[in-house]
């Protein structure tokens, strides 16, 4: 074995029902005296209640998916106007993404309290969108200093969104198995992530008000993000990134739909990886395991149901070819991408992409 692996510096609190106390201690650790709370309108009350013990100078709720540049600029101005010294974000990946956009230019430290399973809190990846193109980058300044995982805060996430978001985390795991910088540690994290998510998703569907399944999903989401953060974006993430930036389709649902098509496409070229993923699903094949799970949780099946226009099947091909990793396990051709997008748009059998 021969590899280099960077472990990112972050503190992680994991305890259901303890977000308020953990926020107090993390803000004190950063000597924060002027906190900016970033939370979308839907999570604003939740954020106020968990931030009740810290010195908040501004609540900012202007959150937009994929962080348009103008949204980032408004948030940066608000931080500047209020002399903020700590950013506290409470919400999904869009909210964390906005905090990262502020940290990118100001260097302010972030305390992240995730309420979905997107995993942005555990990566140093930022993203900004302008004129239909999403730019991403990696910068240590945007990595939250602390993450507070409190499964009680995810109880309000509706089941269909929980399923899509959990499958987004699963996509981080699967894509990390063959992404450009994958290493044995990433793969160990990813496989444990698959096990946790495959167990947690049916639990959440069966008992949405229970904490056990929600905790498994948060644990799996964290592992998935660690793996993804180190391994980088594989073909799956490149495809979803192009679709999200160009056609403004919802992030989690897009990942949830596209994953089986990329798995079917890549897995014949990497039999060892395929066996290890199958094993993590306790299934005969990786695709069978994923599809069995997707059926059990009534996963989203077609991109056309989530706002992707049909012309995108052709229109997105050049951008995906340009973004596709050169060392993808299988060569990525225009015909292959077109077939994959068509199948994912219609929701037809993913096995066709493997041929
Ligand atoms: P999101 O943050 O847009 O949230 C989706 C919806 O869920 C929103 O309407 C939100 O208000 C609602 N919501 C969130 N938590 C809730 C809760 N507990 N109860 C009820 N409703 C709740 O979506 P997302 O999928 O979490 O994140 C997607 C964004 O994150 C994308 O822009 C994506 O690019 C980014 N992302 C970035 C990284 C990274 O490493 N930089 C990783 C993953 C995702």
mmCIF file of C-alpha atoms and ligand atoms in Angstrom:
data_model
loop_
_atom_site.group_PDB
_atom_site.id
_atom_site.type_symbol
_atom_site.label_atom_id
_atom_site.label_comp_id
_atom_site.label_asym_id
_atom_site.label_seq_id
_atom_site.Cartn_x
_atom_site.Cartn_y
_atom_site.Cartn_z
ATOM 1 C CA UNK A 1 0.000 0.000 0.000
ATOM 2 C CA UNK A 2 1.204 3.469 -0.783
ATOM 3 C CA UNK A 3 -0.867 6.622 -0.360
ATOM 4 C CA UNK A 4 -1.031 10.118 1.083
ATOM 5 C CA UNK A 5 -4.117 11.154 3.013
ATOM 6 C CA UNK A 6 -4.906 14.500 4.582
ATOM 7 C CA UNK A 7 -7.165 14.475 7.626
ATOM 8 C CA UNK A 8 -8.952 17.805 8.042
ATOM 9 C CA UNK A 9 -8.882 19.699 11.349
ATOM 10 C CA UNK A 10 -12.389 19.853 12.786
ATOM 11 C CA UNK A 11 -14.147 19.218 16.067
ATOM 12 C CA UNK A 12 -17.257 17.052 15.878
ATOM 13 C CA UNK A 13 -20.021 16.936 18.495
ATOM 14 C CA UNK A 14 -22.501 14.131 18.009
ATOM 15 C CA UNK A 15 -25.365 14.060 20.523
ATOM 16 C CA UNK A 16 -29.124 14.185 19.979
ATOM 17 C CA UNK A 17 -30.829 17.036 21.810
ATOM 18 C CA UNK A 18 -27.590 18.824 22.724
ATOM 19 C CA UNK A 19 -27.131 21.378 19.945
ATOM 20 C CA UNK A 20 -27.818 24.386 22.156
ATOM 21 C CA UNK A 21 -25.169 23.470 24.732
ATOM 22 C CA UNK A 22 -22.663 22.449 22.055
ATOM 23 C CA UNK A 23 -23.137 25.761 20.205
ATOM 24 C CA UNK A 24 -22.530 27.658 23.436
ATOM 25 C CA UNK A 25 -19.287 25.795 24.052
ATOM 26 C CA UNK A 26 -18.010 26.064 20.458
ATOM 27 C CA UNK A 27 -18.718 29.805 20.215
ATOM 28 C CA UNK A 28 -16.945 30.297 23.562
ATOM 29 C CA UNK A 29 -13.980 28.246 22.329
ATOM 30 C CA UNK A 30 -13.706 30.666 19.367
ATOM 31 C CA UNK A 31 -14.120 33.626 21.754
ATOM 32 C CA UNK A 32 -17.084 34.730 19.633
ATOM 33 C CA UNK A 33 -18.839 37.883 20.807
ATOM 34 C CA UNK A 34 -20.658 38.927 17.598
ATOM 35 C CA UNK A 35 -22.307 35.926 15.996
ATOM 36 C CA UNK A 36 -24.058 35.908 12.627
ATOM 37 C CA UNK A 37 -26.694 33.174 12.423
ATOM 38 C CA UNK A 38 -27.321 31.959 8.881
ATOM 39 C CA UNK A 39 -30.497 29.911 8.457
ATOM 40 C CA UNK A 40 -33.124 29.691 5.697
ATOM 41 C CA UNK A 41 -36.606 31.022 6.610
ATOM 42 C CA UNK A 42 -37.888 27.477 7.192
ATOM 43 C CA UNK A 43 -35.143 26.802 9.754
ATOM 44 C CA UNK A 44 -35.075 30.324 11.275
ATOM 45 C CA UNK A 45 -37.055 29.462 14.417
ATOM 46 C CA UNK A 46 -35.029 26.329 14.983
ATOM 47 C CA UNK A 47 -31.828 28.360 14.604
ATOM 48 C CA UNK A 48 -33.060 31.031 17.067
ATOM 49 C CA UNK A 49 -33.811 28.410 19.678
ATOM 50 C CA UNK A 50 -30.455 26.614 19.442
ATOM 51 C CA UNK A 51 -28.551 29.914 19.320
ATOM 52 C CA UNK A 52 -30.333 31.306 22.382
ATOM 53 C CA UNK A 53 -27.201 31.218 24.593
ATOM 54 C CA UNK A 54 -24.767 32.967 22.247
ATOM 55 C CA UNK A 55 -24.298 36.692 21.472
ATOM 56 C CA UNK A 56 -26.088 37.014 18.109
ATOM 57 C CA UNK A 57 -25.765 40.368 16.303
ATOM 58 C CA UNK A 58 -27.573 39.395 13.091
ATOM 59 C CA UNK A 59 -29.911 36.679 11.833
ATOM 60 C CA UNK A 60 -29.513 36.264 8.075
ATOM 61 C CA UNK A 61 -32.120 34.193 6.212
ATOM 62 C CA UNK A 62 -31.431 35.086 2.580
ATOM 63 C CA UNK A 63 -30.380 31.541 1.556
ATOM 64 C CA UNK A 64 -30.616 30.294 -2.063
ATOM 65 C CA UNK A 65 -29.620 26.855 -3.374
ATOM 66 C CA UNK A 66 -26.255 26.664 -5.169
ATOM 67 C CA UNK A 67 -25.245 30.067 -3.674
ATOM 68 C CA UNK A 68 -25.731 32.673 -6.435
ATOM 69 C CA UNK A 69 -22.911 35.245 -6.349
ATOM 70 C CA UNK A 70 -25.343 38.086 -5.468
ATOM 71 C CA UNK A 71 -26.632 36.090 -2.476
ATOM 72 C CA UNK A 72 -23.056 35.610 -1.277
ATOM 73 C CA UNK A 73 -22.341 39.321 -1.668
ATOM 74 C CA UNK A 74 -25.393 40.309 0.406
ATOM 75 C CA UNK A 75 -24.340 37.918 3.188
ATOM 76 C CA UNK A 76 -20.762 39.235 3.149
ATOM 77 C CA UNK A 77 -22.074 42.798 3.442
ATOM 78 C CA UNK A 78 -24.282 41.819 6.376
ATOM 79 C CA UNK A 79 -21.299 40.224 8.148
ATOM 80 C CA UNK A 80 -19.238 43.321 7.532
ATOM 81 C CA UNK A 81 -21.967 45.790 8.563
ATOM 82 C CA UNK A 82 -22.427 44.001 11.899
ATOM 83 C CA UNK A 83 -18.760 43.433 12.735
ATOM 84 C CA UNK A 84 -19.321 39.683 12.944
ATOM 85 C CA UNK A 85 -16.631 37.418 14.449
ATOM 86 C CA UNK A 86 -18.242 33.945 14.194
ATOM 87 C CA UNK A 87 -20.585 32.451 11.595
ATOM 88 C CA UNK A 88 -23.154 29.958 12.896
ATOM 89 C CA UNK A 89 -25.043 28.141 10.135
ATOM 90 C CA UNK A 90 -28.076 25.994 10.893
ATOM 91 C CA UNK A 91 -29.600 24.184 7.936
ATOM 92 C CA UNK A 92 -28.916 22.101 4.848
ATOM 93 C CA UNK A 93 -26.092 22.285 2.342
ATOM 94 C CA UNK A 94 -27.362 25.554 0.851
ATOM 95 C CA UNK A 95 -27.101 27.259 4.228
ATOM 96 C CA UNK A 96 -23.668 25.803 4.955
ATOM 97 C CA UNK A 97 -22.678 26.841 1.432
ATOM 98 C CA UNK A 98 -23.619 30.460 2.123
ATOM 99 C CA UNK A 99 -21.579 30.484 5.343
ATOM 100 C CA UNK A 100 -18.644 29.099 3.344
ATOM 101 C CA UNK A 101 -19.012 31.869 0.762
ATOM 102 C CA UNK A 102 -18.723 34.437 3.555
ATOM 103 C CA UNK A 103 -15.756 32.629 5.130
ATOM 104 C CA UNK A 104 -14.023 32.465 1.760
ATOM 105 C CA UNK A 105 -13.556 36.222 1.559
ATOM 106 C CA UNK A 106 -13.573 37.163 5.254
ATOM 107 C CA UNK A 107 -11.743 34.246 6.886
ATOM 108 C CA UNK A 108 -14.436 34.149 9.611
ATOM 109 C CA UNK A 109 -14.683 30.816 11.469
ATOM 110 C CA UNK A 110 -17.808 28.692 10.958
ATOM 111 C CA UNK A 111 -19.701 26.564 13.457
ATOM 112 C CA UNK A 112 -21.947 24.314 11.354
ATOM 113 C CA UNK A 113 -25.161 22.684 12.529
ATOM 114 C CA UNK A 114 -26.424 20.515 9.657
ATOM 115 C CA UNK A 115 -30.107 19.660 9.385
ATOM 116 C CA UNK A 116 -29.886 17.503 6.235
ATOM 117 C CA UNK A 117 -27.501 14.733 5.179
ATOM 118 C CA UNK A 118 -25.733 16.689 2.404
ATOM 119 C CA UNK A 119 -22.352 16.654 4.176
ATOM 120 C CA UNK A 120 -21.038 20.073 3.146
ATOM 121 C CA UNK A 121 -20.056 20.762 6.775
ATOM 122 C CA UNK A 122 -17.196 18.230 6.614
ATOM 123 C CA UNK A 123 -15.530 19.494 3.436
ATOM 124 C CA UNK A 124 -13.377 22.454 2.483
ATOM 125 C CA UNK A 125 -15.271 22.720 -0.805
ATOM 126 C CA UNK A 126 -17.100 25.954 -1.628
ATOM 127 C CA UNK A 127 -19.475 26.585 -4.547
ATOM 128 C CA UNK A 128 -20.846 29.727 -6.191
ATOM 129 C CA UNK A 129 -23.195 30.064 -9.164
ATOM 130 C CA UNK A 130 -23.211 32.795 -11.770
ATOM 131 C CA UNK A 131 -25.073 32.868 -15.097
ATOM 132 C CA UNK A 132 -25.954 29.173 -14.944
ATOM 133 C CA UNK A 133 -22.430 28.008 -14.248
ATOM 134 C CA UNK A 134 -21.402 26.674 -10.876
ATOM 135 C CA UNK A 135 -17.812 27.221 -9.839
ATOM 136 C CA UNK A 136 -16.353 25.201 -6.995
ATOM 137 C CA UNK A 137 -13.035 25.304 -5.252
ATOM 138 C CA UNK A 138 -11.246 24.013 -2.199
ATOM 139 C CA UNK A 139 -10.007 26.376 0.487
ATOM 140 C CA UNK A 140 -9.096 25.585 4.101
ATOM 141 C CA UNK A 141 -10.752 28.850 5.245
ATOM 142 C CA UNK A 142 -14.228 27.519 4.425
ATOM 143 C CA UNK A 143 -13.894 24.303 6.421
ATOM 144 C CA UNK A 144 -16.131 24.731 9.494
ATOM 145 C CA UNK A 145 -14.087 24.732 12.718
ATOM 146 C CA UNK A 146 -16.733 22.635 14.437
ATOM 147 C CA UNK A 147 -19.689 20.514 13.425
ATOM 148 C CA UNK A 148 -22.613 19.908 15.744
ATOM 149 C CA UNK A 149 -24.664 16.870 14.778
ATOM 150 C CA UNK A 150 -27.978 16.770 16.631
ATOM 151 C CA UNK A 151 -30.352 14.233 15.117
ATOM 152 C CA UNK A 152 -33.308 15.888 16.859
ATOM 153 C CA UNK A 153 -32.901 18.835 14.461
ATOM 154 C CA UNK A 154 -33.489 16.559 11.465
ATOM 155 C CA UNK A 155 -36.809 15.158 12.719
ATOM 156 C CA UNK A 156 -38.675 17.891 10.838
ATOM 157 C CA UNK A 157 -37.076 16.973 7.504
ATOM 158 C CA UNK A 158 -39.944 15.410 5.517
ATOM 159 C CA UNK A 159 -39.472 11.735 4.624
ATOM 160 C CA UNK A 160 -39.092 12.239 0.818
ATOM 161 C CA UNK A 161 -36.421 14.889 1.411
ATOM 162 C CA UNK A 162 -34.738 12.716 4.043
ATOM 163 C CA UNK A 163 -34.612 9.878 1.508
ATOM 164 C CA UNK A 164 -33.196 12.077 -1.253
ATOM 165 C CA UNK A 165 -30.673 13.653 1.112
ATOM 166 C CA UNK A 166 -29.599 10.266 2.521
ATOM 167 C CA UNK A 167 -29.092 9.039 -1.058
ATOM 168 C CA UNK A 168 -27.018 12.165 -1.742
ATOM 169 C CA UNK A 169 -24.742 11.004 1.085
ATOM 170 C CA UNK A 170 -24.734 7.499 -0.363
ATOM 171 C CA UNK A 171 -23.610 8.988 -3.676
ATOM 172 C CA UNK A 172 -20.619 10.596 -1.919
ATOM 173 C CA UNK A 173 -19.685 7.119 -0.675
ATOM 174 C CA UNK A 174 -20.104 5.276 -3.975
ATOM 175 C CA UNK A 175 -18.351 7.929 -6.061
ATOM 176 C CA UNK A 176 -15.494 8.063 -3.517
ATOM 177 C CA UNK A 177 -14.647 4.452 -4.368
ATOM 178 C CA UNK A 178 -13.282 5.499 -7.774
ATOM 179 C CA UNK A 179 -12.846 9.276 -7.579
ATOM 180 C CA UNK A 180 -9.499 10.726 -8.739
ATOM 181 C CA UNK A 181 -7.775 10.873 -5.322
ATOM 182 C CA UNK A 182 -9.344 7.843 -3.673
ATOM 183 C CA UNK A 183 -7.203 5.973 -1.153
ATOM 184 C CA UNK A 184 -7.753 3.031 1.220
ATOM 185 C CA UNK A 185 -8.862 5.302 4.078
ATOM 186 C CA UNK A 186 -11.468 7.029 1.901
ATOM 187 C CA UNK A 187 -12.730 3.618 0.824
ATOM 188 C CA UNK A 188 -12.976 2.359 4.404
ATOM 189 C CA UNK A 189 -14.961 5.465 5.356
ATOM 190 C CA UNK A 190 -17.142 5.146 2.261
ATOM 191 C CA UNK A 191 -17.974 1.486 2.852
ATOM 192 C CA UNK A 192 -18.890 2.106 6.509
ATOM 193 C CA UNK A 193 -20.938 5.063 5.254
ATOM 194 C CA UNK A 194 -22.825 2.792 2.844
ATOM 195 C CA UNK A 195 -23.592 0.352 5.680
ATOM 196 C CA UNK A 196 -24.850 3.148 7.953
ATOM 197 C CA UNK A 197 -26.963 4.804 5.263
ATOM 198 C CA UNK A 198 -28.397 1.523 3.973
ATOM 199 C CA UNK A 199 -29.512 0.715 7.523
ATOM 200 C CA UNK A 200 -30.667 4.215 8.434
ATOM 201 C CA UNK A 201 -32.769 5.050 5.372
ATOM 202 C CA UNK A 202 -35.383 2.293 5.892
ATOM 203 C CA UNK A 203 -35.436 3.129 9.626
ATOM 204 C CA UNK A 204 -36.296 6.762 8.889
ATOM 205 C CA UNK A 205 -39.053 5.740 6.448
ATOM 206 C CA UNK A 206 -40.494 3.277 8.980
ATOM 207 C CA UNK A 207 -40.200 5.663 11.940
ATOM 208 C CA UNK A 208 -39.661 9.282 10.832
ATOM 209 C CA UNK A 209 -40.094 10.570 14.394
ATOM 210 C CA UNK A 210 -37.528 8.154 15.835
ATOM 211 C CA UNK A 211 -33.961 9.205 16.499
ATOM 212 C CA UNK A 212 -32.210 5.896 15.731
ATOM 213 C CA UNK A 213 -32.533 6.067 11.937
ATOM 214 C CA UNK A 214 -31.809 9.809 11.893
ATOM 215 C CA UNK A 215 -28.603 9.266 13.878
ATOM 216 C CA UNK A 216 -27.489 6.541 11.481
ATOM 217 C CA UNK A 217 -28.053 8.914 8.567
ATOM 218 C CA UNK A 218 -26.085 11.733 10.200
ATOM 219 C CA UNK A 219 -23.253 9.326 11.043
ATOM 220 C CA UNK A 220 -23.284 7.994 7.472
ATOM 221 C CA UNK A 221 -23.477 11.518 6.061
ATOM 222 C CA UNK A 222 -20.398 12.546 8.023
ATOM 223 C CA UNK A 223 -18.422 9.495 6.880
ATOM 224 C CA UNK A 224 -19.569 10.067 3.310
ATOM 225 C CA UNK A 225 -18.384 13.667 3.385
ATOM 226 C CA UNK A 226 -14.986 12.722 4.832
ATOM 227 C CA UNK A 227 -14.505 10.207 2.031
ATOM 228 C CA UNK A 228 -15.737 12.601 -0.663
ATOM 229 C CA UNK A 229 -13.682 15.473 0.666
ATOM 230 C CA UNK A 230 -10.475 13.470 0.337
ATOM 231 C CA UNK A 231 -11.264 11.404 -2.779
ATOM 232 C CA UNK A 232 -12.626 14.335 -4.802
ATOM 233 C CA UNK A 233 -15.390 14.376 -7.386
ATOM 234 C CA UNK A 234 -15.842 11.297 -9.521
ATOM 235 C CA UNK A 235 -18.029 11.001 -12.609
ATOM 236 C CA UNK A 236 -21.269 11.002 -10.597
ATOM 237 C CA UNK A 237 -20.506 14.333 -8.918
ATOM 238 C CA UNK A 238 -19.334 15.870 -12.165
ATOM 239 C CA UNK A 239 -22.635 14.955 -13.859
ATOM 240 C CA UNK A 240 -24.757 16.261 -10.969
ATOM 241 C CA UNK A 241 -22.671 19.424 -10.738
ATOM 242 C CA UNK A 242 -23.320 20.227 -14.417
ATOM 243 C CA UNK A 243 -27.050 19.487 -14.076
ATOM 244 C CA UNK A 244 -27.401 21.535 -10.868
ATOM 245 C CA UNK A 245 -25.552 24.569 -12.187
ATOM 246 C CA UNK A 246 -27.094 24.703 -15.677
ATOM 247 C CA UNK A 247 -30.708 23.682 -15.069
ATOM 248 C CA UNK A 248 -31.193 24.561 -11.383
ATOM 249 C CA UNK A 249 -32.501 21.096 -10.519
ATOM 250 C CA UNK A 250 -32.752 20.187 -6.820
ATOM 251 C CA UNK A 251 -29.442 18.894 -5.511
ATOM 252 C CA UNK A 252 -30.371 15.893 -3.367
ATOM 253 C CA UNK A 253 -33.023 14.521 -5.756
ATOM 254 C CA UNK A 254 -30.642 14.821 -8.714
ATOM 255 C CA UNK A 255 -27.987 12.814 -6.870
ATOM 256 C CA UNK A 256 -30.586 10.277 -5.779
ATOM 257 C CA UNK A 257 -31.752 9.673 -9.369
ATOM 258 C CA UNK A 258 -28.368 9.679 -11.134
ATOM 259 C CA UNK A 259 -26.486 7.359 -8.762
ATOM 260 C CA UNK A 260 -27.685 3.948 -10.053
ATOM 261 C CA UNK A 261 -26.904 4.968 -13.650
ATOM 262 C CA UNK A 262 -23.302 5.872 -12.827
ATOM 263 C CA UNK A 263 -22.917 2.773 -10.656
ATOM 264 C CA UNK A 264 -24.184 0.587 -13.513
ATOM 265 C CA UNK A 265 -21.867 2.371 -15.956
ATOM 266 C CA UNK A 266 -18.674 2.173 -13.897
ATOM 267 C CA UNK A 267 -18.975 -1.045 -11.932
ATOM 268 C CA UNK A 268 -18.217 -3.541 -14.770
ATOM 269 C CA UNK A 269 -14.803 -1.857 -15.101
ATOM 270 C CA UNK A 270 -13.911 -2.198 -11.393
ATOM 271 C CA UNK A 271 -14.970 -5.667 -10.222
ATOM 272 C CA UNK A 272 -13.106 -5.463 -6.916
ATOM 273 C CA UNK A 273 -14.799 -2.180 -5.994
ATOM 274 C CA UNK A 274 -18.106 -3.582 -7.182
ATOM 275 C CA UNK A 275 -17.749 -6.584 -4.820
ATOM 276 C CA UNK A 276 -16.884 -4.386 -1.873
ATOM 277 C CA UNK A 277 -19.902 -2.131 -2.460
ATOM 278 C CA UNK A 278 -22.134 -5.220 -2.890
ATOM 279 C CA UNK A 279 -20.766 -6.553 0.393
ATOM 280 C CA UNK A 280 -21.535 -3.270 2.178
ATOM 281 C CA UNK A 281 -25.120 -3.546 0.907
ATOM 282 C CA UNK A 282 -25.185 -7.278 1.849
ATOM 283 C CA UNK A 283 -26.337 -7.923 -1.723
ATOM 284 C CA UNK A 284 -25.333 -10.115 -4.672
ATOM 285 C CA UNK A 285 -24.256 -7.106 -6.696
ATOM 286 C CA UNK A 286 -23.694 -3.421 -5.977
ATOM 287 C CA UNK A 287 -26.504 -2.380 -8.315
ATOM 288 C CA UNK A 288 -28.927 -4.936 -6.831
ATOM 289 C CA UNK A 289 -28.123 -3.652 -3.360
ATOM 290 C CA UNK A 290 -28.661 -0.032 -4.335
ATOM 291 C CA UNK A 291 -31.853 -0.734 -6.255
ATOM 292 C CA UNK A 292 -33.309 -2.879 -3.447
ATOM 293 C CA UNK A 293 -32.663 -0.020 -1.017
ATOM 294 C CA UNK A 294 -34.106 2.551 -3.424
ATOM 295 C CA UNK A 295 -37.306 0.523 -3.835
ATOM 296 C CA UNK A 296 -37.624 0.042 -0.072
ATOM 297 C CA UNK A 297 -37.522 3.789 0.557
ATOM 298 C CA UNK A 298 -39.482 4.882 -2.527
ATOM 299 C CA UNK A 299 -36.546 6.840 -3.929
ATOM 300 C CA UNK A 300 -36.912 9.415 -6.721
ATOM 301 C CA UNK A 301 -36.602 7.670 -10.087
ATOM 302 C CA UNK A 302 -36.570 10.128 -13.004
ATOM 303 C CA UNK A 303 -34.963 13.523 -13.581
ATOM 304 C CA UNK A 304 -37.973 14.665 -15.610
ATOM 305 C CA UNK A 305 -40.010 14.539 -12.371
ATOM 306 C CA UNK A 306 -37.566 17.024 -10.796
ATOM 307 C CA UNK A 307 -37.596 19.752 -13.394
ATOM 308 C CA UNK A 308 -34.875 18.662 -15.808
ATOM 309 C CA UNK A 309 -35.940 19.767 -19.307
ATOM 310 C CA UNK A 310 -35.689 17.086 -22.013
ATOM 311 C CA UNK A 311 -33.295 19.200 -24.107
ATOM 312 C CA UNK A 312 -30.724 18.810 -21.325
ATOM 313 C CA UNK A 313 -30.169 15.202 -22.397
ATOM 314 C CA UNK A 314 -28.306 16.584 -25.410
ATOM 315 C CA UNK A 315 -27.388 20.041 -24.171
ATOM 316 C CA UNK A 316 -25.462 18.857 -21.084
ATOM 317 C CA UNK A 317 -23.264 16.351 -22.919
ATOM 318 C CA UNK A 318 -20.333 18.660 -23.886
ATOM 319 C CA UNK A 319 -20.078 20.157 -20.388
ATOM 320 C CA UNK A 320 -20.116 16.686 -18.807
ATOM 321 C CA UNK A 321 -17.471 15.410 -21.217
ATOM 322 C CA UNK A 322 -15.303 18.366 -20.346
ATOM 323 C CA UNK A 323 -15.752 17.832 -16.601
ATOM 324 C CA UNK A 324 -15.499 14.014 -16.525
ATOM 325 C CA UNK A 325 -12.389 12.732 -14.709
ATOM 326 C CA UNK A 326 -9.759 11.580 -17.188
ATOM 327 C CA UNK A 327 -9.103 8.479 -15.079
ATOM 328 C CA UNK A 328 -12.733 7.369 -14.719
ATOM 329 C CA UNK A 329 -12.787 3.552 -14.575
ATOM 330 C CA UNK A 330 -14.515 3.491 -17.986
ATOM 331 C CA UNK A 331 -13.850 5.907 -20.838
ATOM 332 C CA UNK A 332 -16.590 8.540 -20.874
ATOM 333 C CA UNK A 333 -17.833 9.056 -24.427
ATOM 334 C CA UNK A 334 -20.524 11.353 -25.788
ATOM 335 C CA UNK A 335 -22.689 8.357 -26.677
ATOM 336 C CA UNK A 336 -22.338 6.908 -23.172
ATOM 337 C CA UNK A 337 -23.234 10.211 -21.469
ATOM 338 C CA UNK A 338 -26.225 10.702 -23.771
ATOM 339 C CA UNK A 339 -27.484 7.174 -23.019
ATOM 340 C CA UNK A 340 -26.999 7.704 -19.286
ATOM 341 C CA UNK A 341 -28.788 11.070 -19.258
ATOM 342 C CA UNK A 342 -31.670 9.773 -21.379
ATOM 343 C CA UNK A 343 -32.149 6.788 -19.072
ATOM 344 C CA UNK A 344 -31.947 8.956 -15.931
ATOM 345 C CA UNK A 345 -34.320 11.518 -17.414
ATOM 346 C CA UNK A 346 -36.904 8.840 -18.228
ATOM 347 C CA UNK A 347 -36.245 6.719 -15.154
ATOM 348 C CA UNK A 348 -35.610 3.579 -17.193
ATOM 349 C CA UNK A 349 -33.595 0.533 -16.128
ATOM 350 C CA UNK A 350 -30.047 1.603 -15.105
ATOM 351 C CA UNK A 351 -28.628 -1.684 -16.354
ATOM 352 C CA UNK A 352 -28.651 -0.231 -19.926
ATOM 353 C CA UNK A 353 -25.805 2.116 -19.039
ATOM 354 C CA UNK A 354 -23.579 -0.809 -18.046
ATOM 355 C CA UNK A 355 -23.624 -2.329 -21.555
HETATM 356 P P1 LIG B 1 -30.881 22.561 1.001
HETATM 357 O O1 LIG B 1 -29.916 23.045 1.991
HETATM 358 O O2 LIG B 1 -31.237 23.451 -0.130
HETATM 359 O O3 LIG B 1 -32.207 22.115 1.775
HETATM 360 C C1 LIG B 1 -33.305 21.569 1.057
HETATM 361 C C2 LIG B 1 -34.617 22.011 1.716
HETATM 362 O O4 LIG B 1 -34.728 21.384 2.980
HETATM 363 C C3 LIG B 1 -34.707 23.507 1.962
HETATM 364 O O5 LIG B 1 -36.000 23.929 1.610
HETATM 365 C C4 LIG B 1 -34.509 23.626 3.463
HETATM 366 O O6 LIG B 1 -35.143 24.760 3.984
HETATM 367 C C5 LIG B 1 -35.131 22.345 3.948
HETATM 368 N N1 LIG B 1 -34.644 21.848 5.226
HETATM 369 C C6 LIG B 1 -33.350 21.730 5.619
HETATM 370 N N2 LIG B 1 -33.298 21.171 6.836
HETATM 371 C C7 LIG B 1 -34.573 20.951 7.234
HETATM 372 C C8 LIG B 1 -35.156 20.371 8.405
HETATM 373 N N3 LIG B 1 -34.426 19.867 9.392
HETATM 374 N N4 LIG B 1 -36.507 20.302 8.460
HETATM 375 C C9 LIG B 1 -37.269 20.732 7.437
HETATM 376 N N5 LIG B 1 -36.774 21.264 6.303
HETATM 377 C C10 LIG B 1 -35.434 21.366 6.219
HETATM 378 O O7 LIG B 1 -30.409 21.170 0.341
HETATM 379 P P2 LIG B 1 -29.224 20.173 0.650
HETATM 380 O O8 LIG B 1 -29.487 18.989 -0.197
HETATM 381 O O9 LIG B 1 -29.029 19.960 2.113
HETATM 382 O O10 LIG B 1 -27.936 20.934 0.141
HETATM 383 C C11 LIG B 1 -27.747 21.190 -1.224
HETATM 384 C C12 LIG B 1 -26.655 22.216 -1.465
HETATM 385 O O11 LIG B 1 -25.476 21.868 -0.742
HETATM 386 C C13 LIG B 1 -26.236 22.303 -2.927
HETATM 387 O O12 LIG B 1 -26.030 23.644 -3.299
HETATM 388 C C14 LIG B 1 -24.929 21.531 -2.962
HETATM 389 O O13 LIG B 1 -24.097 21.923 -4.016
HETATM 390 C C15 LIG B 1 -24.358 21.840 -1.618
HETATM 391 N N6 LIG B 1 -23.406 20.816 -1.139
HETATM 392 C C16 LIG B 1 -22.110 21.193 -1.018
HETATM 393 C C17 LIG B 1 -21.168 20.272 -0.566
HETATM 394 C C18 LIG B 1 -19.758 20.723 -0.381
HETATM 395 O O14 LIG B 1 -18.918 19.937 0.022
HETATM 396 N N7 LIG B 1 -19.463 21.974 -0.653
HETATM 397 C C19 LIG B 1 -21.550 18.964 -0.246
HETATM 398 C C20 LIG B 1 -22.899 18.618 -0.381
HETATM 399 C C21 LIG B 1 -23.819 19.565 -0.822
#
